[in-house]
Amino acid sequence: MFLYLLGLVVFLFLYRWYRERDRVGNENDKYVYITGCDSGFGNALAKHLDKMGYRVMASCFTEKGEDELRKACSERLTAFHLDVSNTESVNKAAEFIKNHVGEKGLWALVNNAGVALPSAPFQWLTIEDFRSMLDVNLFGVIAVTLSVLPLIKKARGRVVNVSSVAGRVSCHGGPYSISKYGVEAFNDDLR
């Protein structure tokens, strides 16, 4: 009986190892577009993917963020300005990416840009507080995705939209939860 149990454990270990091994390959031919790379998760992901050999298209809201990324990464990373709440900026970035990636298309899009403030009880907020957060957290995600969707389809790529538990469970904070619920609904539509 012990040998059967040992055999099962070994089989499960080998099966897990097989399923979790790195199978992407050709990283240097794959382009990944990440929004919100000034700091935090977007910045860390851009640096990590650059070290792994991917060609990273990192958008930043500030020049300081662009400069810091350029200094910290290799020539595979291209940093540029993007304001996800501005349609002209989104379209300009999409054209820049299209010219840069050419026929290869985008292997991945990571919609990471977002804001968490203002966050307060509803009665303390104005309609402009709601608009400004929805422009970045929801409409920015939709605009960026739609602007590069043909490039993603060309490479049979994937879209990663960074959301929050606030997109499933409403919390006290007004527009943040609303915007993240919208991102979750957009994710469901993309599937």
PDB file of C-alpha atoms in Angstrom:
ATOM      1  CA  MET A   1       0.000   0.000   0.000  1.00  0.00           C
ATOM      2  CA  PHE A   2       2.853   2.364   0.835  1.00  0.00           C
ATOM      3  CA  LEU A   3       4.360   1.911  -2.638  1.00  0.00           C
ATOM      4  CA  TYR A   4       1.048   2.805  -4.299  1.00  0.00           C
ATOM      5  CA  LEU A   5       0.845   5.982  -2.238  1.00  0.00           C
ATOM      6  CA  LEU A   6       4.479   6.839  -2.985  1.00  0.00           C
ATOM      7  CA  GLY A   7       3.879   6.191  -6.694  1.00  0.00           C
ATOM      8  CA  LEU A   8       0.839   8.480  -6.653  1.00  0.00           C
ATOM      9  CA  VAL A   9       2.794  11.274  -4.945  1.00  0.00           C
ATOM     10  CA  VAL A  10       5.648  10.951  -7.462  1.00  0.00           C
ATOM     11  CA  PHE A  11       3.163  10.951 -10.354  1.00  0.00           C
ATOM     12  CA  LEU A  12       1.411  14.074  -9.033  1.00  0.00           C
ATOM     13  CA  PHE A  13       4.760  15.815  -8.523  1.00  0.00           C
ATOM     14  CA  LEU A  14       5.870  15.025 -12.085  1.00  0.00           C
ATOM     15  CA  TYR A  15       2.494  16.051 -13.494  1.00  0.00           C
ATOM     16  CA  ARG A  16       2.645  19.397 -11.673  1.00  0.00           C
ATOM     17  CA  TRP A  17       6.226  19.970 -12.826  1.00  0.00           C
ATOM     18  CA  TYR A  18       5.216  19.239 -16.419  1.00  0.00           C
ATOM     19  CA  ARG A  19       2.228  21.619 -16.312  1.00  0.00           C
ATOM     20  CA  GLU A  20       4.128  24.494 -14.681  1.00  0.00           C
ATOM     21  CA  ARG A  21       7.318  24.502 -16.698  1.00  0.00           C
ATOM     22  CA  ASP A  22       8.165  27.506 -18.860  1.00  0.00           C
ATOM     23  CA  ARG A  23       6.665  26.912 -22.281  1.00  0.00           C
ATOM     24  CA  VAL A  24       6.507  30.364 -23.850  1.00  0.00           C
ATOM     25  CA  GLY A  25       9.776  30.414 -25.794  1.00  0.00           C
ATOM     26  CA  ASN A  26      11.026  33.046 -28.264  1.00  0.00           C
ATOM     27  CA  GLU A  27      10.583  35.823 -25.723  1.00  0.00           C
ATOM     28  CA  ASN A  28      12.724  38.206 -27.774  1.00  0.00           C
ATOM     29  CA  ASP A  29      10.128  38.096 -30.590  1.00  0.00           C
ATOM     30  CA  LYS A  30       7.157  38.898 -28.344  1.00  0.00           C
ATOM     31  CA  TYR A  31       5.914  42.423 -27.670  1.00  0.00           C
ATOM     32  CA  VAL A  32       4.130  43.270 -24.410  1.00  0.00           C
ATOM     33  CA  TYR A  33       2.347  46.621 -23.976  1.00  0.00           C
ATOM     34  CA  ILE A  34       1.957  47.746 -20.348  1.00  0.00           C
ATOM     35  CA  THR A  35       0.119  50.875 -19.204  1.00  0.00           C
ATOM     36  CA  GLY A  36       0.866  52.680 -15.950  1.00  0.00           C
ATOM     37  CA  CYS A  37       4.589  51.939 -15.680  1.00  0.00           C
ATOM     38  CA  ASP A  38       5.568  55.010 -13.645  1.00  0.00           C
ATOM     39  CA  SER A  39       5.588  53.062 -10.384  1.00  0.00           C
ATOM     40  CA  GLY A  40       4.172  50.056  -8.588  1.00  0.00           C
ATOM     41  CA  PHE A  41       3.089  46.875 -10.322  1.00  0.00           C
ATOM     42  CA  GLY A  42       3.422  48.220 -13.880  1.00  0.00           C
ATOM     43  CA  ASN A  43       6.972  49.389 -13.253  1.00  0.00           C
ATOM     44  CA  ALA A  44       7.985  46.101 -11.628  1.00  0.00           C
ATOM     45  CA  LEU A  45       6.364  44.044 -14.403  1.00  0.00           C
ATOM     46  CA  ALA A  46       8.072  46.073 -17.138  1.00  0.00           C
ATOM     47  CA  LYS A  47      11.476  45.545 -15.513  1.00  0.00           C
ATOM     48  CA  HIS A  48      10.827  41.835 -14.943  1.00  0.00           C
ATOM     49  CA  LEU A  49       9.672  41.146 -18.503  1.00  0.00           C
ATOM     50  CA  ASP A  50      12.624  43.119 -19.862  1.00  0.00           C
ATOM     51  CA  LYS A  51      15.001  40.915 -17.847  1.00  0.00           C
ATOM     52  CA  MET A  52      13.229  37.827 -19.201  1.00  0.00           C
ATOM     53  CA  GLY A  53      13.911  39.017 -22.754  1.00  0.00           C
ATOM     54  CA  TYR A  54      10.497  40.282 -23.868  1.00  0.00           C
ATOM     55  CA  ARG A  55      10.168  43.456 -25.931  1.00  0.00           C
ATOM     56  CA  VAL A  56       8.304  45.767 -23.575  1.00  0.00           C
ATOM     57  CA  MET A  57       6.278  48.785 -24.682  1.00  0.00           C
ATOM     58  CA  ALA A  58       5.985  50.659 -21.373  1.00  0.00           C
ATOM     59  CA  SER A  59       3.679  53.651 -21.173  1.00  0.00           C
ATOM     60  CA  CYS A  60       4.141  56.211 -18.425  1.00  0.00           C
ATOM     61  CA  PHE A  61       2.125  59.245 -17.398  1.00  0.00           C
ATOM     62  CA  THR A  62       5.211  61.286 -16.434  1.00  0.00           C
ATOM     63  CA  GLU A  63       8.553  62.007 -18.086  1.00  0.00           C
ATOM     64  CA  LYS A  64      10.266  61.092 -14.824  1.00  0.00           C
ATOM     65  CA  GLY A  65       8.760  57.591 -15.012  1.00  0.00           C
ATOM     66  CA  GLU A  66       9.901  57.207 -18.625  1.00  0.00           C
ATOM     67  CA  ASP A  67      13.464  58.316 -17.833  1.00  0.00           C
ATOM     68  CA  GLU A  68      13.790  56.025 -14.805  1.00  0.00           C
ATOM     69  CA  LEU A  69      12.596  53.006 -16.802  1.00  0.00           C
ATOM     70  CA  ARG A  70      14.960  53.740 -19.686  1.00  0.00           C
ATOM     71  CA  LYS A  71      17.895  53.936 -17.276  1.00  0.00           C
ATOM     72  CA  ALA A  72      16.938  50.746 -15.412  1.00  0.00           C
ATOM     73  CA  CYS A  73      16.228  48.535 -18.441  1.00  0.00           C
ATOM     74  CA  SER A  74      17.791  47.318 -21.665  1.00  0.00           C
ATOM     75  CA  GLU A  75      17.194  48.579 -25.192  1.00  0.00           C
ATOM     76  CA  ARG A  76      14.388  46.007 -25.538  1.00  0.00           C
ATOM     77  CA  LEU A  77      12.173  48.291 -23.440  1.00  0.00           C
ATOM     78  CA  THR A  78      10.576  51.295 -25.142  1.00  0.00           C
ATOM     79  CA  ALA A  79       9.110  53.877 -22.765  1.00  0.00           C
ATOM     80  CA  PHE A  80       6.680  56.524 -23.995  1.00  0.00           C
ATOM     81  CA  HIS A  81       4.051  58.958 -22.711  1.00  0.00           C
ATOM     82  CA  LEU A  82       0.397  57.934 -22.385  1.00  0.00           C
ATOM     83  CA  ASP A  83      -2.596  59.542 -20.708  1.00  0.00           C
ATOM     84  CA  VAL A  84      -5.267  56.811 -20.805  1.00  0.00           C
ATOM     85  CA  SER A  85      -8.016  59.368 -20.138  1.00  0.00           C
ATOM     86  CA  ASN A  86      -7.162  61.297 -23.329  1.00  0.00           C
ATOM     87  CA  THR A  87      -8.408  59.758 -26.602  1.00  0.00           C
ATOM     88  CA  GLU A  88      -5.810  61.581 -28.698  1.00  0.00           C
ATOM     89  CA  SER A  89      -3.001  60.277 -26.484  1.00  0.00           C
ATOM     90  CA  VAL A  90      -4.373  56.714 -26.673  1.00  0.00           C
ATOM     91  CA  ASN A  91      -4.621  56.856 -30.478  1.00  0.00           C
ATOM     92  CA  LYS A  92      -1.134  58.352 -30.791  1.00  0.00           C
ATOM     93  CA  ALA A  93       0.280  55.576 -28.594  1.00  0.00           C
ATOM     94  CA  ALA A  94      -1.545  52.910 -30.624  1.00  0.00           C
ATOM     95  CA  GLU A  95      -0.077  54.281 -33.864  1.00  0.00           C
ATOM     96  CA  PHE A  96       3.392  54.383 -32.290  1.00  0.00           C
ATOM     97  CA  ILE A  97       3.050  50.759 -31.191  1.00  0.00           C
ATOM     98  CA  LYS A  98       1.696  49.662 -34.574  1.00  0.00           C
ATOM     99  CA  ASN A  99       4.706  51.220 -36.313  1.00  0.00           C
ATOM    100  CA  HIS A 100       7.076  49.686 -33.782  1.00  0.00           C
ATOM    101  CA  VAL A 101       5.820  46.075 -33.699  1.00  0.00           C
ATOM    102  CA  GLY A 102       5.030  45.811 -37.405  1.00  0.00           C
ATOM    103  CA  GLU A 103       3.640  42.498 -38.614  1.00  0.00           C
ATOM    104  CA  LYS A 104       4.430  40.646 -35.379  1.00  0.00           C
ATOM    105  CA  GLY A 105       1.525  42.158 -33.477  1.00  0.00           C
ATOM    106  CA  LEU A 106       1.166  42.321 -29.706  1.00  0.00           C
ATOM    107  CA  TRP A 107       1.666  39.158 -27.693  1.00  0.00           C
ATOM    108  CA  ALA A 108       0.110  40.785 -24.609  1.00  0.00           C
ATOM    109  CA  LEU A 109      -1.557  43.943 -23.349  1.00  0.00           C
ATOM    110  CA  VAL A 110      -1.489  44.669 -19.613  1.00  0.00           C
ATOM    111  CA  ASN A 111      -3.933  47.434 -18.673  1.00  0.00           C
ATOM    112  CA  ASN A 112      -2.431  48.468 -15.369  1.00  0.00           C
ATOM    113  CA  ALA A 113      -2.923  52.260 -15.291  1.00  0.00           C
ATOM    114  CA  GLY A 114      -5.320  53.310 -12.576  1.00  0.00           C
ATOM    115  CA  VAL A 115      -6.061  55.651  -9.708  1.00  0.00           C
ATOM    116  CA  ALA A 116      -7.529  55.008  -6.267  1.00  0.00           C
ATOM    117  CA  LEU A 117      -8.339  58.548  -5.159  1.00  0.00           C
ATOM    118  CA  PRO A 118     -10.635  60.316  -4.470  1.00  0.00           C
ATOM    119  CA  SER A 119     -12.230  57.753  -2.204  1.00  0.00           C
ATOM    120  CA  ALA A 120     -14.861  58.868   0.263  1.00  0.00           C
ATOM    121  CA  PRO A 121     -18.539  58.394   1.097  1.00  0.00           C
ATOM    122  CA  PHE A 122     -20.807  59.330  -1.816  1.00  0.00           C
ATOM    123  CA  GLN A 123     -22.200  62.464  -0.223  1.00  0.00           C
ATOM    124  CA  TRP A 124     -18.699  63.958   0.012  1.00  0.00           C
ATOM    125  CA  LEU A 125     -17.912  63.522  -3.694  1.00  0.00           C
ATOM    126  CA  THR A 126     -18.856  65.486  -6.789  1.00  0.00           C
ATOM    127  CA  ILE A 127     -19.816  64.181 -10.212  1.00  0.00           C
ATOM    128  CA  GLU A 128     -16.366  65.278 -11.433  1.00  0.00           C
ATOM    129  CA  ASP A 129     -14.750  62.949  -8.883  1.00  0.00           C
ATOM    130  CA  PHE A 130     -16.697  60.085 -10.432  1.00  0.00           C
ATOM    131  CA  ARG A 131     -15.916  61.153 -14.006  1.00  0.00           C
ATOM    132  CA  SER A 132     -12.188  61.514 -13.415  1.00  0.00           C
ATOM    133  CA  MET A 133     -11.885  58.059 -11.860  1.00  0.00           C
ATOM    134  CA  LEU A 134     -14.078  56.359 -14.463  1.00  0.00           C
ATOM    135  CA  ASP A 135     -12.078  58.063 -17.242  1.00  0.00           C
ATOM    136  CA  VAL A 136      -8.870  56.418 -16.039  1.00  0.00           C
ATOM    137  CA  ASN A 137      -9.947  53.143 -14.427  1.00  0.00           C
ATOM    138  CA  LEU A 138     -12.703  52.099 -16.843  1.00  0.00           C
ATOM    139  CA  PHE A 139     -12.800  54.128 -20.044  1.00  0.00           C
ATOM    140  CA  GLY A 140      -8.993  54.141 -20.225  1.00  0.00           C
ATOM    141  CA  VAL A 141      -8.934  50.332 -20.118  1.00  0.00           C
ATOM    142  CA  ILE A 142     -11.570  50.119 -22.841  1.00  0.00           C
ATOM    143  CA  ALA A 143      -9.945  52.771 -25.062  1.00  0.00           C
ATOM    144  CA  VAL A 144      -6.459  51.246 -24.873  1.00  0.00           C
ATOM    145  CA  THR A 145      -7.776  47.735 -25.525  1.00  0.00           C
ATOM    146  CA  LEU A 146      -9.859  48.774 -28.536  1.00  0.00           C
ATOM    147  CA  SER A 147      -6.985  50.825 -29.971  1.00  0.00           C
ATOM    148  CA  VAL A 148      -4.637  47.815 -30.190  1.00  0.00           C
ATOM    149  CA  LEU A 149      -7.113  44.944 -30.543  1.00  0.00           C
ATOM    150  CA  PRO A 150      -6.164  44.255 -34.200  1.00  0.00           C
ATOM    151  CA  LEU A 151      -2.506  43.910 -33.141  1.00  0.00           C
ATOM    152  CA  ILE A 152      -3.479  41.481 -30.380  1.00  0.00           C
ATOM    153  CA  LYS A 153      -5.547  39.399 -32.791  1.00  0.00           C
ATOM    154  CA  LYS A 154      -2.682  39.369 -35.295  1.00  0.00           C
ATOM    155  CA  ALA A 155      -0.342  37.759 -32.748  1.00  0.00           C
ATOM    156  CA  ARG A 156      -3.080  35.640 -31.152  1.00  0.00           C
ATOM    157  CA  GLY A 157      -2.248  37.541 -27.986  1.00  0.00           C
ATOM    158  CA  ARG A 158      -3.897  38.052 -24.652  1.00  0.00           C
ATOM    159  CA  VAL A 159      -5.316  40.948 -22.620  1.00  0.00           C
ATOM    160  CA  VAL A 160      -4.663  41.312 -18.892  1.00  0.00           C
ATOM    161  CA  ASN A 161      -6.796  43.920 -17.147  1.00  0.00           C
ATOM    162  CA  VAL A 162      -5.628  44.712 -13.629  1.00  0.00           C
ATOM    163  CA  SER A 163      -8.704  44.978 -11.438  1.00  0.00           C
ATOM    164  CA  SER A 164      -9.435  44.645  -7.740  1.00  0.00           C
ATOM    165  CA  VAL A 165     -11.535  42.727  -5.268  1.00  0.00           C
ATOM    166  CA  ALA A 166     -13.566  45.948  -5.221  1.00  0.00           C
ATOM    167  CA  GLY A 167     -14.762  44.859  -8.658  1.00  0.00           C
ATOM    168  CA  ARG A 168     -16.601  41.949  -7.053  1.00  0.00           C
ATOM    169  CA  VAL A 169     -17.438  43.239  -3.570  1.00  0.00           C
ATOM    170  CA  SER A 170     -18.500  46.850  -3.196  1.00  0.00           C
ATOM    171  CA  CYS A 171     -16.662  48.724  -0.491  1.00  0.00           C
ATOM    172  CA  HIS A 172     -17.004  52.157   1.034  1.00  0.00           C
ATOM    173  CA  GLY A 173     -15.175  54.364  -1.408  1.00  0.00           C
ATOM    174  CA  GLY A 174     -17.499  55.544  -4.100  1.00  0.00           C
ATOM    175  CA  PRO A 175     -16.230  55.647  -7.670  1.00  0.00           C
ATOM    176  CA  TYR A 176     -13.369  53.153  -7.233  1.00  0.00           C
ATOM    177  CA  SER A 177     -15.691  50.169  -6.797  1.00  0.00           C
ATOM    178  CA  ILE A 178     -17.901  51.346  -9.638  1.00  0.00           C
ATOM    179  CA  SER A 179     -14.926  51.594 -11.991  1.00  0.00           C
ATOM    180  CA  LYS A 180     -13.623  48.150 -11.019  1.00  0.00           C
ATOM    181  CA  TYR A 181     -17.060  46.558 -11.447  1.00  0.00           C
ATOM    182  CA  GLY A 182     -16.980  48.015 -14.959  1.00  0.00           C
ATOM    183  CA  VAL A 183     -13.550  46.499 -15.633  1.00  0.00           C
ATOM    184  CA  GLU A 184     -14.826  43.096 -14.514  1.00  0.00           C
ATOM    185  CA  ALA A 185     -17.815  43.407 -16.862  1.00  0.00           C
ATOM    186  CA  PHE A 186     -15.476  44.407 -19.706  1.00  0.00           C
ATOM    187  CA  ASN A 187     -13.328  41.345 -18.944  1.00  0.00           C
ATOM    188  CA  ASP A 188     -16.414  39.147 -19.217  1.00  0.00           C
ATOM    189  CA  ASP A 189     -17.284  40.750 -22.562  1.00  0.00           C
ATOM    190  CA  LEU A 190     -13.768  40.149 -23.916  1.00  0.00           C
ATOM    191  CA  ARG A 191     -14.021  36.441 -23.220  1.00  0.00           C
TER     192      ARG A 191
END
